[in-house]
GROMACS .gro file of C-alpha atoms in nm:
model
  266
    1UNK     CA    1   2.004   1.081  -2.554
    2UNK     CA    2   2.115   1.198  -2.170
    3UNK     CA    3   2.381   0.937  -2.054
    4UNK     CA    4   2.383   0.767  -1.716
    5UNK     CA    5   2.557   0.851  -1.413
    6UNK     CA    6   2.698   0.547  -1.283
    7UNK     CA    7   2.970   0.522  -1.001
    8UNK     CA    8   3.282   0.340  -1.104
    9UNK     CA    9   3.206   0.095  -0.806
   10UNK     CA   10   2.881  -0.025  -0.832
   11UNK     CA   11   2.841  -0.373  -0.963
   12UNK     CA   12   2.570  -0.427  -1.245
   13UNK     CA   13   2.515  -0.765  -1.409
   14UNK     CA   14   2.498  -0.832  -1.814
   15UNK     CA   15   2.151  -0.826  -1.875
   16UNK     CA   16   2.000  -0.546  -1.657
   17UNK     CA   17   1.851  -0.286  -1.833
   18UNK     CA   18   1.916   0.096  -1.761
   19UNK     CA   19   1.693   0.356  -1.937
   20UNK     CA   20   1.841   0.707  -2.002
   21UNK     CA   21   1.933   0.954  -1.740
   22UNK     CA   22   1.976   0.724  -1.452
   23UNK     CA   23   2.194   0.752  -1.119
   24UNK     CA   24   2.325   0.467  -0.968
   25UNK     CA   25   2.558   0.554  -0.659
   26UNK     CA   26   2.843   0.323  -0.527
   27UNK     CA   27   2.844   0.015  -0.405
   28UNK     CA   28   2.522  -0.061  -0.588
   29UNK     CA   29   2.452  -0.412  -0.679
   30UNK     CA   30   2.192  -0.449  -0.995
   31UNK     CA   31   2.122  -0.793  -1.091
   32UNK     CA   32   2.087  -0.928  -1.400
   33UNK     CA   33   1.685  -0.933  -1.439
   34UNK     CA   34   1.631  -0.597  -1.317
   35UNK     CA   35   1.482  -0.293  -1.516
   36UNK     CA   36   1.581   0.055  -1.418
   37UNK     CA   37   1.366   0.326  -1.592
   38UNK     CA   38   1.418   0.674  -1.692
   39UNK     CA   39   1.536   0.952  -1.453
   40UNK     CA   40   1.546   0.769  -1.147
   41UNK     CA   41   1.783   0.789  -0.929
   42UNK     CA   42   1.978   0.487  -0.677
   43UNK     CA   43   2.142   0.614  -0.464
   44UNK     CA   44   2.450   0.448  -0.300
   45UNK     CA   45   2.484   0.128  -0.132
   46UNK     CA   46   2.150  -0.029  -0.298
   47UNK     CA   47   2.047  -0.375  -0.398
   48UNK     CA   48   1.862  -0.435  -0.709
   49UNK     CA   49   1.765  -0.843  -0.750
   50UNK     CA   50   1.558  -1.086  -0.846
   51UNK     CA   51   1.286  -0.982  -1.158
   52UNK     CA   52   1.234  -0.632  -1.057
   53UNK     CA   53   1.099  -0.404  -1.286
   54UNK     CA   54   1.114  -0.037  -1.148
   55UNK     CA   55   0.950   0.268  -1.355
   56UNK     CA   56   1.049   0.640  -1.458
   57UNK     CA   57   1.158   0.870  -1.213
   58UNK     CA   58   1.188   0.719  -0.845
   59UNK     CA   59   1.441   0.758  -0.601
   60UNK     CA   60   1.556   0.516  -0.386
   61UNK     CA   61   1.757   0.622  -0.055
   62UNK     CA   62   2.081   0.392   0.040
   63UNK     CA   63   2.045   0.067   0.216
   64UNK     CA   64   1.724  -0.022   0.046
   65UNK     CA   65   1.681  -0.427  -0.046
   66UNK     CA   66   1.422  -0.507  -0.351
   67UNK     CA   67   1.362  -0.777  -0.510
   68UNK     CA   68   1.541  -1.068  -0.326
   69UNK     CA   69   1.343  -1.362  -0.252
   70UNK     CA   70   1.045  -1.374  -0.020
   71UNK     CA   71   1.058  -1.468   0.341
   72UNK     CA   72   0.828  -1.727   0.287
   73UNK     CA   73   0.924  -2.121   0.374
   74UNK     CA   74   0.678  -2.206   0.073
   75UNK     CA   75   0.887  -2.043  -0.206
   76UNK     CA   76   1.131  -2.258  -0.395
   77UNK     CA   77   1.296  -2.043  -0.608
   78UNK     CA   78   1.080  -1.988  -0.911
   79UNK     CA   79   1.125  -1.665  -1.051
   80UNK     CA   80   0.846  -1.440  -0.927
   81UNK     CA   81   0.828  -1.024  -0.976
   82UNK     CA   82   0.850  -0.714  -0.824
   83UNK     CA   83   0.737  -0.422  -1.038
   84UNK     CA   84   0.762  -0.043  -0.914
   85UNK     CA   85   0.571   0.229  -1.057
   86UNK     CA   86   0.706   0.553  -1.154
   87UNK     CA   87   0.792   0.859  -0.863
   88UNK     CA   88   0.802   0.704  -0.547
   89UNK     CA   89   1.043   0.771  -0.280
   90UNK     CA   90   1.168   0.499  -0.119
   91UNK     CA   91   1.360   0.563   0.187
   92UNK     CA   92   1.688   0.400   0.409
   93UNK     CA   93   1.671   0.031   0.476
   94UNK     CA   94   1.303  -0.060   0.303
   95UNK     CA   95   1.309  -0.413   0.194
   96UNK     CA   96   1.046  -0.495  -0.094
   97UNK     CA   97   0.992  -0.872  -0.175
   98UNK     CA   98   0.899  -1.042  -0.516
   99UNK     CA   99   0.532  -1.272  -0.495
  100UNK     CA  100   0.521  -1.621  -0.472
  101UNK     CA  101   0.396  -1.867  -0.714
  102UNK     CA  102   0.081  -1.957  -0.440
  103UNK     CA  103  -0.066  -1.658  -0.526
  104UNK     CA  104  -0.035  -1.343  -0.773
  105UNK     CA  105   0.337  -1.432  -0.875
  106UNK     CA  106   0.443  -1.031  -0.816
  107UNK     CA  107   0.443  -0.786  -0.593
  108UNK     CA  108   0.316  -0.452  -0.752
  109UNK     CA  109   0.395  -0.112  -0.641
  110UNK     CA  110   0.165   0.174  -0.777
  111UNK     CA  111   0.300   0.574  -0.830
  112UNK     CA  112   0.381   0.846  -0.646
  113UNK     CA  113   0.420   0.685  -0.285
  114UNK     CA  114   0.636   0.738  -0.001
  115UNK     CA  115   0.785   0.476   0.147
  116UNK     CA  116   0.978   0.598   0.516
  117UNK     CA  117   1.296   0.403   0.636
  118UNK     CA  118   1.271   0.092   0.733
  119UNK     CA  119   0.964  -0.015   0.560
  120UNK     CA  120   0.873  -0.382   0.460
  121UNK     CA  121   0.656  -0.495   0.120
  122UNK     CA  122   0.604  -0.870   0.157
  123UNK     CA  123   0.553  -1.087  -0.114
  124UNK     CA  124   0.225  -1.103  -0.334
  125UNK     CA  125   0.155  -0.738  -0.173
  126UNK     CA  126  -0.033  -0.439  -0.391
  127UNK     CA  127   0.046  -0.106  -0.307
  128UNK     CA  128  -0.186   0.180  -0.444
  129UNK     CA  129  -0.090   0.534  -0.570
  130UNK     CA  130   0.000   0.813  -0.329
  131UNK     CA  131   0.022   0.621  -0.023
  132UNK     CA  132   0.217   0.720   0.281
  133UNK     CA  133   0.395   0.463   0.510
  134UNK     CA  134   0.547   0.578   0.806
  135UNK     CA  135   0.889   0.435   0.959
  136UNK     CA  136   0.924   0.076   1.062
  137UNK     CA  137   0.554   0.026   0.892
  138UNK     CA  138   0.550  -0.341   0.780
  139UNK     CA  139   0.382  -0.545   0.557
  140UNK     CA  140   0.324  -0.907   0.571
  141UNK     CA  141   0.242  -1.113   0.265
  142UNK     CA  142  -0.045  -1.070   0.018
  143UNK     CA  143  -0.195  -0.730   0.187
  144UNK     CA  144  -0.378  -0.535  -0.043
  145UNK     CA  145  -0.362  -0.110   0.016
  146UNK     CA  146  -0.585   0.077  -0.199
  147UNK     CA  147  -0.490   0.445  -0.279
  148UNK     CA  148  -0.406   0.748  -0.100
  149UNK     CA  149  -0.361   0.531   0.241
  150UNK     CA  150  -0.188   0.625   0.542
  151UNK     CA  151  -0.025   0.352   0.771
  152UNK     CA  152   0.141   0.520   1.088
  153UNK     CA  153   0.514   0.396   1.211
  154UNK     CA  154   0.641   0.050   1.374
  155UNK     CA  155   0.256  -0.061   1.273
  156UNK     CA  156   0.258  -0.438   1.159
  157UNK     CA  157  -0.025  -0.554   0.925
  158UNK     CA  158  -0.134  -0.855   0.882
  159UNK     CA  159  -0.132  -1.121   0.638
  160UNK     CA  160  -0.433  -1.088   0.377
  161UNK     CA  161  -0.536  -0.789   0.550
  162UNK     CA  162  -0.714  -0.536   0.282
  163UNK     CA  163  -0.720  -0.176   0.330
  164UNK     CA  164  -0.967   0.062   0.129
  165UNK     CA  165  -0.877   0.389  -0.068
  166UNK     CA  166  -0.848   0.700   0.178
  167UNK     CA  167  -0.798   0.524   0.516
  168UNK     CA  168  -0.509   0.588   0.775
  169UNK     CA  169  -0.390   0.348   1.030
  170UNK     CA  170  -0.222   0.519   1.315
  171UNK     CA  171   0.090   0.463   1.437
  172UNK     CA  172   0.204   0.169   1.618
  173UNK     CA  173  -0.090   0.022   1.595
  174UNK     CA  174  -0.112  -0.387   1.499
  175UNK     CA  175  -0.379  -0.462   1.215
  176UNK     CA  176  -0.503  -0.772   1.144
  177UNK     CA  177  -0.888  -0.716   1.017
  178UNK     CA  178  -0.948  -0.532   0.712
  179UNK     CA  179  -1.046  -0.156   0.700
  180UNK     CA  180  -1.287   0.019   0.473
  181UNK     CA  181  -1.229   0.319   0.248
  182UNK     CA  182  -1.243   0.666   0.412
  183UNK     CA  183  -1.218   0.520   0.778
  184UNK     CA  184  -0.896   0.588   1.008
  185UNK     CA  185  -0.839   0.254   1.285
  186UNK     CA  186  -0.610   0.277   1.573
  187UNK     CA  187  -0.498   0.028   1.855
  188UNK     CA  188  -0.339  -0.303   1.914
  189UNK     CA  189  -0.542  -0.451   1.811
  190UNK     CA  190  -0.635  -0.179   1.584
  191UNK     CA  191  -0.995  -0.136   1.543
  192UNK     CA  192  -1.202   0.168   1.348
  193UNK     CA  193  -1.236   0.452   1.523
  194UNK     CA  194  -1.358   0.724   1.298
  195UNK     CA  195  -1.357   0.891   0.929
  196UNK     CA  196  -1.073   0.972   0.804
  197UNK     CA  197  -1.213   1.347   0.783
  198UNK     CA  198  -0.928   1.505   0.704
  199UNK     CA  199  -0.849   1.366   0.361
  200UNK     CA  200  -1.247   1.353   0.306
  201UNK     CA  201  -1.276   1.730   0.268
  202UNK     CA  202  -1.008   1.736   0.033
  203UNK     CA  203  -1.144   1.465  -0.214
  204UNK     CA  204  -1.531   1.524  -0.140
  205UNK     CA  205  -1.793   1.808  -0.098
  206UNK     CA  206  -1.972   1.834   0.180
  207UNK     CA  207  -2.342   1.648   0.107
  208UNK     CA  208  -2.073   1.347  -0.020
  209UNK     CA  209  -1.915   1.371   0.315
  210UNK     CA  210  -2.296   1.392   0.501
  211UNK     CA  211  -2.362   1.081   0.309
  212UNK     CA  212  -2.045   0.916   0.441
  213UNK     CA  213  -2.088   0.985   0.765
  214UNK     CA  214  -2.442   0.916   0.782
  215UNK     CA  215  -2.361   0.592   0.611
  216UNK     CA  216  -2.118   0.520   0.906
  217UNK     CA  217  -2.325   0.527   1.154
  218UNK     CA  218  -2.567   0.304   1.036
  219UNK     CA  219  -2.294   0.016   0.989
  220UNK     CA  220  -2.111   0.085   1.348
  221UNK     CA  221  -2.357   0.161   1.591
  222UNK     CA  222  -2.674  -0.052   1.434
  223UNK     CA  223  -2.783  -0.396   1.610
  224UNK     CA  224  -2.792  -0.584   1.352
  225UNK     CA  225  -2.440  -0.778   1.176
  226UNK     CA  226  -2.246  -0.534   0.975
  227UNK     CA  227  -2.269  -0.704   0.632
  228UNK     CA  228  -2.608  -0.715   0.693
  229UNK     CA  229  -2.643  -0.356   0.693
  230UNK     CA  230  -2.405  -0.301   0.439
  231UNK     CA  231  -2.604  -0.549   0.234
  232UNK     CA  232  -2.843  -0.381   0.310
  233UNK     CA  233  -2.751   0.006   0.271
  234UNK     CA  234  -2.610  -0.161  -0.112
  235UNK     CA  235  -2.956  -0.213  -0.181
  236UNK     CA  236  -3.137   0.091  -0.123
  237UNK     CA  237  -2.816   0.332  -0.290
  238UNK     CA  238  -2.901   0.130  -0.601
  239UNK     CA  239  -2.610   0.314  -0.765
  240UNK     CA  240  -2.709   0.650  -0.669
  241UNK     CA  241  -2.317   0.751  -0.468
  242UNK     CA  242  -2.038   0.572  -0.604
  243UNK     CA  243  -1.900   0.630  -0.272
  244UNK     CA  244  -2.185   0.423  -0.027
  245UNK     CA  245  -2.152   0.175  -0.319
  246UNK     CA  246  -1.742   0.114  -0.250
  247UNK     CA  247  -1.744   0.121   0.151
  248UNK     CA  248  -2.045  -0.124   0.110
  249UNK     CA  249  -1.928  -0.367  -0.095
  250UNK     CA  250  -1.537  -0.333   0.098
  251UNK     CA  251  -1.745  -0.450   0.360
  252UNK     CA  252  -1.930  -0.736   0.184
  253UNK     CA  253  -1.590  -0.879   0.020
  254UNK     CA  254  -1.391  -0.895   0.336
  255UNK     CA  255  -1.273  -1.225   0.434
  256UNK     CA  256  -1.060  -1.096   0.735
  257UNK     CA  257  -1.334  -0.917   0.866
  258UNK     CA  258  -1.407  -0.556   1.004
  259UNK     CA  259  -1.212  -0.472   1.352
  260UNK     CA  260  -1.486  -0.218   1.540
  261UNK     CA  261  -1.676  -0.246   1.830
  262UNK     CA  262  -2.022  -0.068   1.856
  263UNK     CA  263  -1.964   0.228   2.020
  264UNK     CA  264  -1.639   0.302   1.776
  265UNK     CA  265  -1.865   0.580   1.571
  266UNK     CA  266  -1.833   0.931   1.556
   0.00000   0.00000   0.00000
């Protein structure tokens, strides 16, 4: 068993529960419903509240807030979660809030992201794996980010807003539509502006990335309404590219709708 490092002045409640070979710095406070897991490391001046559940090996810088209640007039104090996946880095001064009992009742972070200083998870959020977000990037409640997503600095998303695997959102930008997988948007308000080529040619070969980009301009240039032609395009892949199949349907189940105007293709 490796013992824990923990500073003579940080303040842990009875009841939280510290796996092996964790650093906690000073002036820490851990409450009493929080779950620390192996190898990671908090550093100093940290607060650990509410249900939070946070996995192996993550690092979290000082000044960072998780777990205390949502900013949300709705909640009323029923015990809601936050759970953290295993190797993120989570810089100075990010604030991540527990869900609400309106919706999924947690907040879930996935692996291997990097959260930048200043950051803000709202309540009911889902965070993917290996996602980057920038400085002052905030979240506002019940956002779903898919994986491997980029959101640029001091850019604001929106409530309910979904964004699809592989996408980037520049900085300061202000999003408040949804964005499919593989595109990149830009602008307040941020609308699509291209593929995200860049991380395309290091997840896809290059008749995958033809069929993408064929794909997208047929949805943002065509006359026609854009679930139509996604409805469409669905239709005639008939399961043929995974791929077509997920930007297609993104575009079919959004409720916040797709920010682009018709001469935003490529």
């Amino acid at each position: 068993m490796i013992l824990k490092k923990i500073a003579p002045t940080a303040i842990i409640e009875e009841g939280a529960k510290i796996a092996d070979n964790v650093e906690i710095g000073h002036f820490c406070v851990i409450g009493a419903d929080v779950e620390i897991g192996e190898g990671t490391k908090v550093h100093n001046h940290v607060t650990l509240a509410g249900k939070t559940t946070i996995g192996k090996n993550n690092t979290i810088f000082p000044g960072a807030v998780l777990g205390t209640q949502p900013q949300d007039l709705k909640y009323a104090g029923e015990q809601t979660e936050l759970i953290i996946g295993d190797g993120n880095l989570i810089r100075e001064f990010a604030m991540f809030n527990p869900g609400t009992a309106g919706d999924l009742g947690k907040t879930i972070i996935g692996n291997h992201n990097l959260f930048m200083a200043y950051t803000h998870i709202a309540h009911d959020c889902v965070v993917g794996d290996r996602c980057i977000l920038a400085n002052g990037a905030t979240l506002g409640g019940h956002i779903h980010v898919g994986n491997f997503v980029n959101i640029g600095g001091l850019t604001p998303v929106h409530q309910f807003v979904h964004i699809g695997d592989y996408a980037m959102v520049a900085g300061a930008s202000a999003l408040s539509q949804d964005i499919p997988p593989f595109c990149m948007a830009e602008g307040n308000r941020a609308i699509v502006r291209g593929l995200n080529r860049h991380r395309l040619r290091q997840i896809m070969d290059r008749e995958s990335i033809d069929r993408i980009s064929s794909l997208y301009k047929r949805l943002f240039s065509g006359s026609a309404p854009i679930k139509e032609i996604a409805q469409a395009e669905l239709e005639k892949n008939a399961g043929q590219d995974p791929n077509v199949e997920y930007m297609c349907r993104f575009i079919l189940e959004s409720k916040r709708g797709i920010p682009f105007t018709r001469n935003s293709n490529e």
